[in-house]
PDB file of C-alpha atoms in Angstrom:
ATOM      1  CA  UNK A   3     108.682 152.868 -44.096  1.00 45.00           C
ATOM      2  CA  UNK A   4     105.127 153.815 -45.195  1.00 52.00           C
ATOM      3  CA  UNK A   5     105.673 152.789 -48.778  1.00 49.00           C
ATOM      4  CA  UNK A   6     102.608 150.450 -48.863  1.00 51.00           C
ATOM      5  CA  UNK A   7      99.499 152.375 -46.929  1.00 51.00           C
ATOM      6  CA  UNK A   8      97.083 150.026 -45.161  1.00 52.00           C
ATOM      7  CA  UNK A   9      93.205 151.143 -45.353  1.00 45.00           C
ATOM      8  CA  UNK A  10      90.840 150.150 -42.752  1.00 50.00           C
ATOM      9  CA  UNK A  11      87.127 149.417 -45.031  1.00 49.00           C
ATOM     10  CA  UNK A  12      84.115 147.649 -44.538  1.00 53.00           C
ATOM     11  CA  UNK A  13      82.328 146.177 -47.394  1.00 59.00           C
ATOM     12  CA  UNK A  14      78.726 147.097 -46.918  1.00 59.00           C
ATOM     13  CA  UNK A  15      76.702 145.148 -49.702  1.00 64.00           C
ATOM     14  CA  UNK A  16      76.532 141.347 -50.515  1.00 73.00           C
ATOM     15  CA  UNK A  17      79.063 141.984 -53.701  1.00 74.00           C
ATOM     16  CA  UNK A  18      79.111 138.101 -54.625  1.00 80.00           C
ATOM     17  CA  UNK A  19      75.161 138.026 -55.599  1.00 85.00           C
ATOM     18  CA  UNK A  20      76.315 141.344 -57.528  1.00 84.00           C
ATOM     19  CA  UNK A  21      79.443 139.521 -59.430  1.00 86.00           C
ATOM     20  CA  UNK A  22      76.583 136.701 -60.938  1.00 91.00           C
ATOM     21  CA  UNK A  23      73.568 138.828 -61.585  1.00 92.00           C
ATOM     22  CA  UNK A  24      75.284 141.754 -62.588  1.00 93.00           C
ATOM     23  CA  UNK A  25      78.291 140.010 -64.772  1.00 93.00           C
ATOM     24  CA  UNK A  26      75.685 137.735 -66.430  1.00 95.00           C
ATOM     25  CA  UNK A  27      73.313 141.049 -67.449  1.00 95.00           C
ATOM     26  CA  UNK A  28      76.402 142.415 -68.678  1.00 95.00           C
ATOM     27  CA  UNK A  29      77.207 139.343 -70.590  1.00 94.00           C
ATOM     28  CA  UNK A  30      73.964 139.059 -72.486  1.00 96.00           C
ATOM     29  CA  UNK A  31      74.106 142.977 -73.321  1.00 96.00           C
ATOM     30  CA  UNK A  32      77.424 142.877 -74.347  1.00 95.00           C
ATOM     31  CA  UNK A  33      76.071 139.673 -75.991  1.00 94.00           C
ATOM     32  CA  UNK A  34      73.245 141.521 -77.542  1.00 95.00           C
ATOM     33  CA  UNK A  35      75.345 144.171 -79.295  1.00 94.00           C
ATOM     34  CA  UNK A  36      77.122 141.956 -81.052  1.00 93.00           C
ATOM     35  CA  UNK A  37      73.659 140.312 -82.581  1.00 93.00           C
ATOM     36  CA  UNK A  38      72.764 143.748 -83.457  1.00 93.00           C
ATOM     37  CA  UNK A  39      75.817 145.051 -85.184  1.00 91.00           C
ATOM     38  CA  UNK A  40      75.838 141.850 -87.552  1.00 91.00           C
ATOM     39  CA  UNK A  41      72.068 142.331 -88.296  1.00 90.00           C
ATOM     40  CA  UNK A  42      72.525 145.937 -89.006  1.00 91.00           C
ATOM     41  CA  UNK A  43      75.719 144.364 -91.851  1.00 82.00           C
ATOM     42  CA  UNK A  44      78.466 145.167 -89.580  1.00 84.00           C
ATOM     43  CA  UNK A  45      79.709 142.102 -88.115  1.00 86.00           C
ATOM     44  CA  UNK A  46      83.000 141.982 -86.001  1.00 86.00           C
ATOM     45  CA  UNK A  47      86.525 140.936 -87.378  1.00 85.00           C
ATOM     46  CA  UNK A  48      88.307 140.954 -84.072  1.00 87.00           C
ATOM     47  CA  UNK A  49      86.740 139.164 -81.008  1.00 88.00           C
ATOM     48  CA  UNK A  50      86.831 142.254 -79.024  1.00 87.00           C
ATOM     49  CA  UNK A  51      85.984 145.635 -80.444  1.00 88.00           C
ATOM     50  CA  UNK A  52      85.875 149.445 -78.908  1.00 92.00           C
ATOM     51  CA  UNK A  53      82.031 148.757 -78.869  1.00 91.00           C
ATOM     52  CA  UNK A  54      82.381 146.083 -76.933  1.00 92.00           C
ATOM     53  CA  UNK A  55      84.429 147.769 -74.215  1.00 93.00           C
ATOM     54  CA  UNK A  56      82.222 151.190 -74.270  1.00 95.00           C
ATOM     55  CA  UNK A  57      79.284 148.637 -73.648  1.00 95.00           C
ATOM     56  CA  UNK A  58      81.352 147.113 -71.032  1.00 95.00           C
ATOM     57  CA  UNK A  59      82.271 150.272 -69.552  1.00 95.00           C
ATOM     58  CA  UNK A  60      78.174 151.535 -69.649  1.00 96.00           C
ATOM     59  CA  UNK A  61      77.073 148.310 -68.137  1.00 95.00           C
ATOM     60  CA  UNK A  62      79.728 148.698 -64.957  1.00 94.00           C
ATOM     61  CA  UNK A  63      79.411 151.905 -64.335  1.00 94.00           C
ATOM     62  CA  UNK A  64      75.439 151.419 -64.586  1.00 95.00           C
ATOM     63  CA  UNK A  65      75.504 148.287 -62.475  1.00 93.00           C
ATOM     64  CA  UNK A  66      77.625 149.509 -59.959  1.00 91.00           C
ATOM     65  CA  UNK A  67      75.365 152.481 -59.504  1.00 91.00           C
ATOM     66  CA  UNK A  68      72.284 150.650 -59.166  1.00 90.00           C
ATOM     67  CA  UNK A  69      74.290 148.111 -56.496  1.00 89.00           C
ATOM     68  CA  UNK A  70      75.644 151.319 -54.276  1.00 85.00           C
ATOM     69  CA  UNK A  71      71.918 153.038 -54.541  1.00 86.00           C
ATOM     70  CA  UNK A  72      70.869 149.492 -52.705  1.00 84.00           C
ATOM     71  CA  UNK A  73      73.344 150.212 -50.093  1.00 80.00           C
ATOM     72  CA  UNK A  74      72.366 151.750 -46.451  1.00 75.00           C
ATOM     73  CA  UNK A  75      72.995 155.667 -47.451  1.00 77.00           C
ATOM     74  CA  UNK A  76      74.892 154.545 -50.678  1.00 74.00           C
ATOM     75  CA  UNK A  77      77.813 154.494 -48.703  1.00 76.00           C
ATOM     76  CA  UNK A  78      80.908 152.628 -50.531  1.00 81.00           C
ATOM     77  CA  UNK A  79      84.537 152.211 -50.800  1.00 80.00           C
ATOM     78  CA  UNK A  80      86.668 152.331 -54.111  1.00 84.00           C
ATOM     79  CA  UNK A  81      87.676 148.915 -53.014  1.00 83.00           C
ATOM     80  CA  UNK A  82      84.237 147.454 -53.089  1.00 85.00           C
ATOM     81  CA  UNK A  83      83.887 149.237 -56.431  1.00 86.00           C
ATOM     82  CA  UNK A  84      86.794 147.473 -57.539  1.00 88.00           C
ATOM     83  CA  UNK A  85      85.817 144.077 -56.464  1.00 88.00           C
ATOM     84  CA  UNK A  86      82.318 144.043 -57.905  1.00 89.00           C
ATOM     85  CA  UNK A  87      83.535 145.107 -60.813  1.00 92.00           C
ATOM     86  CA  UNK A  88      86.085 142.932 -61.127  1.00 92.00           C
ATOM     87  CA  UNK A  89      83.648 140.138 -60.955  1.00 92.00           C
ATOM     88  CA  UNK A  90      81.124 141.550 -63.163  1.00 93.00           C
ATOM     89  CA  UNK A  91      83.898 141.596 -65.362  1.00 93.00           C
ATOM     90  CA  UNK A  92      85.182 137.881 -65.178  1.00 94.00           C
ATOM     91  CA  UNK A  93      81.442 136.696 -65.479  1.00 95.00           C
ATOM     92  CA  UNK A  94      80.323 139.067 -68.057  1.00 95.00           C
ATOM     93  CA  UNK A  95      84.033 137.257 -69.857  1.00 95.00           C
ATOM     94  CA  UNK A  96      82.982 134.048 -69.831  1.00 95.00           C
ATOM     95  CA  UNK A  97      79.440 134.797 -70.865  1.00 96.00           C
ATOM     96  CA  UNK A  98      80.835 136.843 -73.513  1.00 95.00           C
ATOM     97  CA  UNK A  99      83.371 133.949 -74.221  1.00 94.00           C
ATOM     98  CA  UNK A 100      80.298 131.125 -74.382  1.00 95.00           C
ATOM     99  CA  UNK A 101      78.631 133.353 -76.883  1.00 95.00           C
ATOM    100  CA  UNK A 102      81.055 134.301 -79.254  1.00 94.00           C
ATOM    101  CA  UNK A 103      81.537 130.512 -79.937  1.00 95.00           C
ATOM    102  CA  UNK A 104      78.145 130.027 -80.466  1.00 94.00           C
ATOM    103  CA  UNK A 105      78.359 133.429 -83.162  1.00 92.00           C
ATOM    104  CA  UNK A 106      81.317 132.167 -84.694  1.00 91.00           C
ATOM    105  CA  UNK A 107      79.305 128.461 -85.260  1.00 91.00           C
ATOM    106  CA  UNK A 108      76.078 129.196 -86.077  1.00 92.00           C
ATOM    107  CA  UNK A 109      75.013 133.014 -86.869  1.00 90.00           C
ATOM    108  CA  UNK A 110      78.098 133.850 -88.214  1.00 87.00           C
ATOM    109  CA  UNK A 111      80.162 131.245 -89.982  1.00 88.00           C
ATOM    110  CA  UNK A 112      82.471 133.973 -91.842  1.00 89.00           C
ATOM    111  CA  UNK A 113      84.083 135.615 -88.298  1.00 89.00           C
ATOM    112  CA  UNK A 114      87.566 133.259 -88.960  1.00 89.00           C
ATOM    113  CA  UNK A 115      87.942 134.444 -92.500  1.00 89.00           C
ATOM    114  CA  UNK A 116      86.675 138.235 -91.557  1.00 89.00           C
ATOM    115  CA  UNK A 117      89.672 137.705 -88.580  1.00 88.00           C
ATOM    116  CA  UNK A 118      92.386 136.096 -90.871  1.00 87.00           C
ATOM    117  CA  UNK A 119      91.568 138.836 -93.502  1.00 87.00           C
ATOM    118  CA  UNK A 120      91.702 141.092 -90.726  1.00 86.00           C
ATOM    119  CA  UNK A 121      95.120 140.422 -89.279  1.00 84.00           C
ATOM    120  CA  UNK A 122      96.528 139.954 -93.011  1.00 84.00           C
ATOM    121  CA  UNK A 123      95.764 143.186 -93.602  1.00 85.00           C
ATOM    122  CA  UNK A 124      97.371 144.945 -90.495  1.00 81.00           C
ATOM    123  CA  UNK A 125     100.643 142.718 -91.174  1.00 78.00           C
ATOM    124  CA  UNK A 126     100.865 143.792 -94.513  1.00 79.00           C
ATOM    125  CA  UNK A 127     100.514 147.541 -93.745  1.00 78.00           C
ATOM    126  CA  UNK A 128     102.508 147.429 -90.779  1.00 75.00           C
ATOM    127  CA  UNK A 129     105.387 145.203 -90.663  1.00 73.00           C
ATOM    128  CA  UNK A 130     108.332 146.251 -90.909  1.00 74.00           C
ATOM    129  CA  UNK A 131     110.664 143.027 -91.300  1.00 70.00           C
ATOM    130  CA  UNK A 132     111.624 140.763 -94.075  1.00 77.00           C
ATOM    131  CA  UNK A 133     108.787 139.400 -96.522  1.00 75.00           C
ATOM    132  CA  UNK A 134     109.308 135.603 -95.127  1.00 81.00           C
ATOM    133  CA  UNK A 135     109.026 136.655 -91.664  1.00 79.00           C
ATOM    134  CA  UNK A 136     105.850 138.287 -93.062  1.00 78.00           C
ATOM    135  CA  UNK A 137     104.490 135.746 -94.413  1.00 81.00           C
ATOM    136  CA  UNK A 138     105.440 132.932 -91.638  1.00 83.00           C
ATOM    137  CA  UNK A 139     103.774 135.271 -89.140  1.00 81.00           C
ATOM    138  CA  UNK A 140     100.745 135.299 -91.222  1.00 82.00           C
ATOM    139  CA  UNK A 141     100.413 131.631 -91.959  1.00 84.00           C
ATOM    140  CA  UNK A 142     100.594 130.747 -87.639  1.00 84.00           C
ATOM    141  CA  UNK A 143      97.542 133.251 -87.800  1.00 83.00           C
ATOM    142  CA  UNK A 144      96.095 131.280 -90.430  1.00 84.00           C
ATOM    143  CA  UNK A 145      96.928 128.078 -88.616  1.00 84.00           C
ATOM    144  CA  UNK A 146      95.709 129.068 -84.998  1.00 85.00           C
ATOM    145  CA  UNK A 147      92.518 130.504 -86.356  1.00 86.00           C
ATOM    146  CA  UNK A 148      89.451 129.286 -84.670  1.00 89.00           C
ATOM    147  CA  UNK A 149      86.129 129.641 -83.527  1.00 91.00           C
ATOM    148  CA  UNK A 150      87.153 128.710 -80.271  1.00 92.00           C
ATOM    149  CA  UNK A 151      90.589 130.585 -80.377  1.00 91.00           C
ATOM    150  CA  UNK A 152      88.214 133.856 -81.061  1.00 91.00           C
ATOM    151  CA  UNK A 153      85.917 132.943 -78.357  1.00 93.00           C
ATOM    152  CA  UNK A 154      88.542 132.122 -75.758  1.00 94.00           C
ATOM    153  CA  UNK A 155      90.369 135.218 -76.932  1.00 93.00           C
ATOM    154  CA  UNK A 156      87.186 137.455 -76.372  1.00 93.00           C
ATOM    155  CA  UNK A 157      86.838 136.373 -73.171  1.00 93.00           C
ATOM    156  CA  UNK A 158      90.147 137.037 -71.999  1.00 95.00           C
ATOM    157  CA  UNK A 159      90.087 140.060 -73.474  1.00 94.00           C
ATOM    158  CA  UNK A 160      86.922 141.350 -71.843  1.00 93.00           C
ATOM    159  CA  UNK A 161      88.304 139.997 -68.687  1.00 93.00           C
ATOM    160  CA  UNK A 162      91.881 142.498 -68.959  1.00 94.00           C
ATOM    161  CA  UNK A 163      89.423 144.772 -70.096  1.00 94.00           C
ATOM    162  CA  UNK A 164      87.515 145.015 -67.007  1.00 93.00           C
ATOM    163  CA  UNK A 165      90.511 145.586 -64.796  1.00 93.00           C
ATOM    164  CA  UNK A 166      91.111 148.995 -66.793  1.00 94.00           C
ATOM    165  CA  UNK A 167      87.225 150.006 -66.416  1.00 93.00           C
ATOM    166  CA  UNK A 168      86.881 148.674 -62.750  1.00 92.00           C
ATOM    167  CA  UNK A 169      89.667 151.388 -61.576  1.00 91.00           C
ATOM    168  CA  UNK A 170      88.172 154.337 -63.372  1.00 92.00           C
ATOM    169  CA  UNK A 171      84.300 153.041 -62.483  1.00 91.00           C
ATOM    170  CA  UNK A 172      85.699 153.157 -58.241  1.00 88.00           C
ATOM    171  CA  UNK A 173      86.767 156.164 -59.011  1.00 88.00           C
ATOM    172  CA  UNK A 174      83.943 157.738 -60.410  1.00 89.00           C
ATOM    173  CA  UNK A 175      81.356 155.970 -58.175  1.00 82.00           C
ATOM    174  CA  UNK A 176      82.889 155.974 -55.055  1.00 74.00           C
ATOM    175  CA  UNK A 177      81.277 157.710 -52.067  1.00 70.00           C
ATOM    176  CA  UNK A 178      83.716 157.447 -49.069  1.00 64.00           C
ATOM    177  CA  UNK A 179      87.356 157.780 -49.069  1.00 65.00           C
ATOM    178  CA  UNK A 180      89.243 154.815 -46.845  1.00 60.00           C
ATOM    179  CA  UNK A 181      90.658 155.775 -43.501  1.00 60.00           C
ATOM    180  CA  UNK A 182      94.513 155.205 -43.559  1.00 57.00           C
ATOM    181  CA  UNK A 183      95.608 152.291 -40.671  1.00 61.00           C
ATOM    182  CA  UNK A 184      97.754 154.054 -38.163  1.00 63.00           C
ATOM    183  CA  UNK A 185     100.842 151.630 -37.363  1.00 65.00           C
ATOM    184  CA  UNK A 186     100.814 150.362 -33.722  1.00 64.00           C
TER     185      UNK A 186
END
């Protein structure tokens, strides 16, 4: 049937060096504006903010430009796109992960209560069952509230995050369009 269109590709770059030094720049960076937002007094509540993904999104689209400008005549596919950035994001995750433990710990012992306070809040404005249910929901938050629950969550986070900004980065940085497999 021709549901499922097969693309004939070469990758042209060495992608795999790109997933370690790129993901662990973007790490640090991504690392880095976090340190600066709590020195300049606004510290994170949630482990994963709309700063954090614009940085994320910068840092890809920046990488992936400087990777395809390495490339014989910059040429590149959407799918290599997609794969380096895929594991820029899983490295930059874990990086991102590893530090936000070591935020919650040490700089920035308040993060749980800022997150519990957080989450209160948005319950209590939002929800629309009974009061127990309410307040059952809001004591497992309470309960599962940790510096390595936040850190393991804002890893994971980045990680889904970087599927979402890997398609629109291949799509905006891609130079050649794939050659559609003819069936045999």
């Amino acid at each position: 049937m021709g549901l499922i269109k097969r693309y004939e590709s070469e990758i042209y770059g060495n992608y795999k060096k790109g997933w370690l030094l790129y993901g662990l720049y973007t790490g640090l960076i991504m690392s880095f504006s976090v340190l600066l937002r709590y020195f300049l007094t606004y510290p994170m509540d949630t482990p994963s903010t709309w700063i954090d993904n614009i940085v994320l999104f910068l840092c890809m689209f920046i990488f992936t430009y400087l990777y395809r400008k390495k490339l014989y005549m910059g040429n590149i596919f959407f799918k290599e796109v997609y794969i380096l950035n895929l594991g820029i994001g899983v490295v930059a995750g874990v990086i991102y992960g590893l530090f936000i433990w070591y935020y919650g710990s040490s700089v920035d012992t308040e993060l749980v209560q800022r997150y519990v306070e957080n989450q209160e809040y948005i319950y209590i404005n939002n929800w629309e069952g009974t009061d127990e249910d309410m307040k059952a929901r809001i004591d497992e938050i309470k309960s599962m509230a940790s510096v390595p629950y936040l850190s393991i969550m804002g890893g994971i986070l980045t990680m889904v995050t970087s599927l979402m900004v890997a398609f629109i980065v291949g799509l905006l940085l891609r130079t050649q369009k794939n050659v559609v497999r003819q069936k045999r």
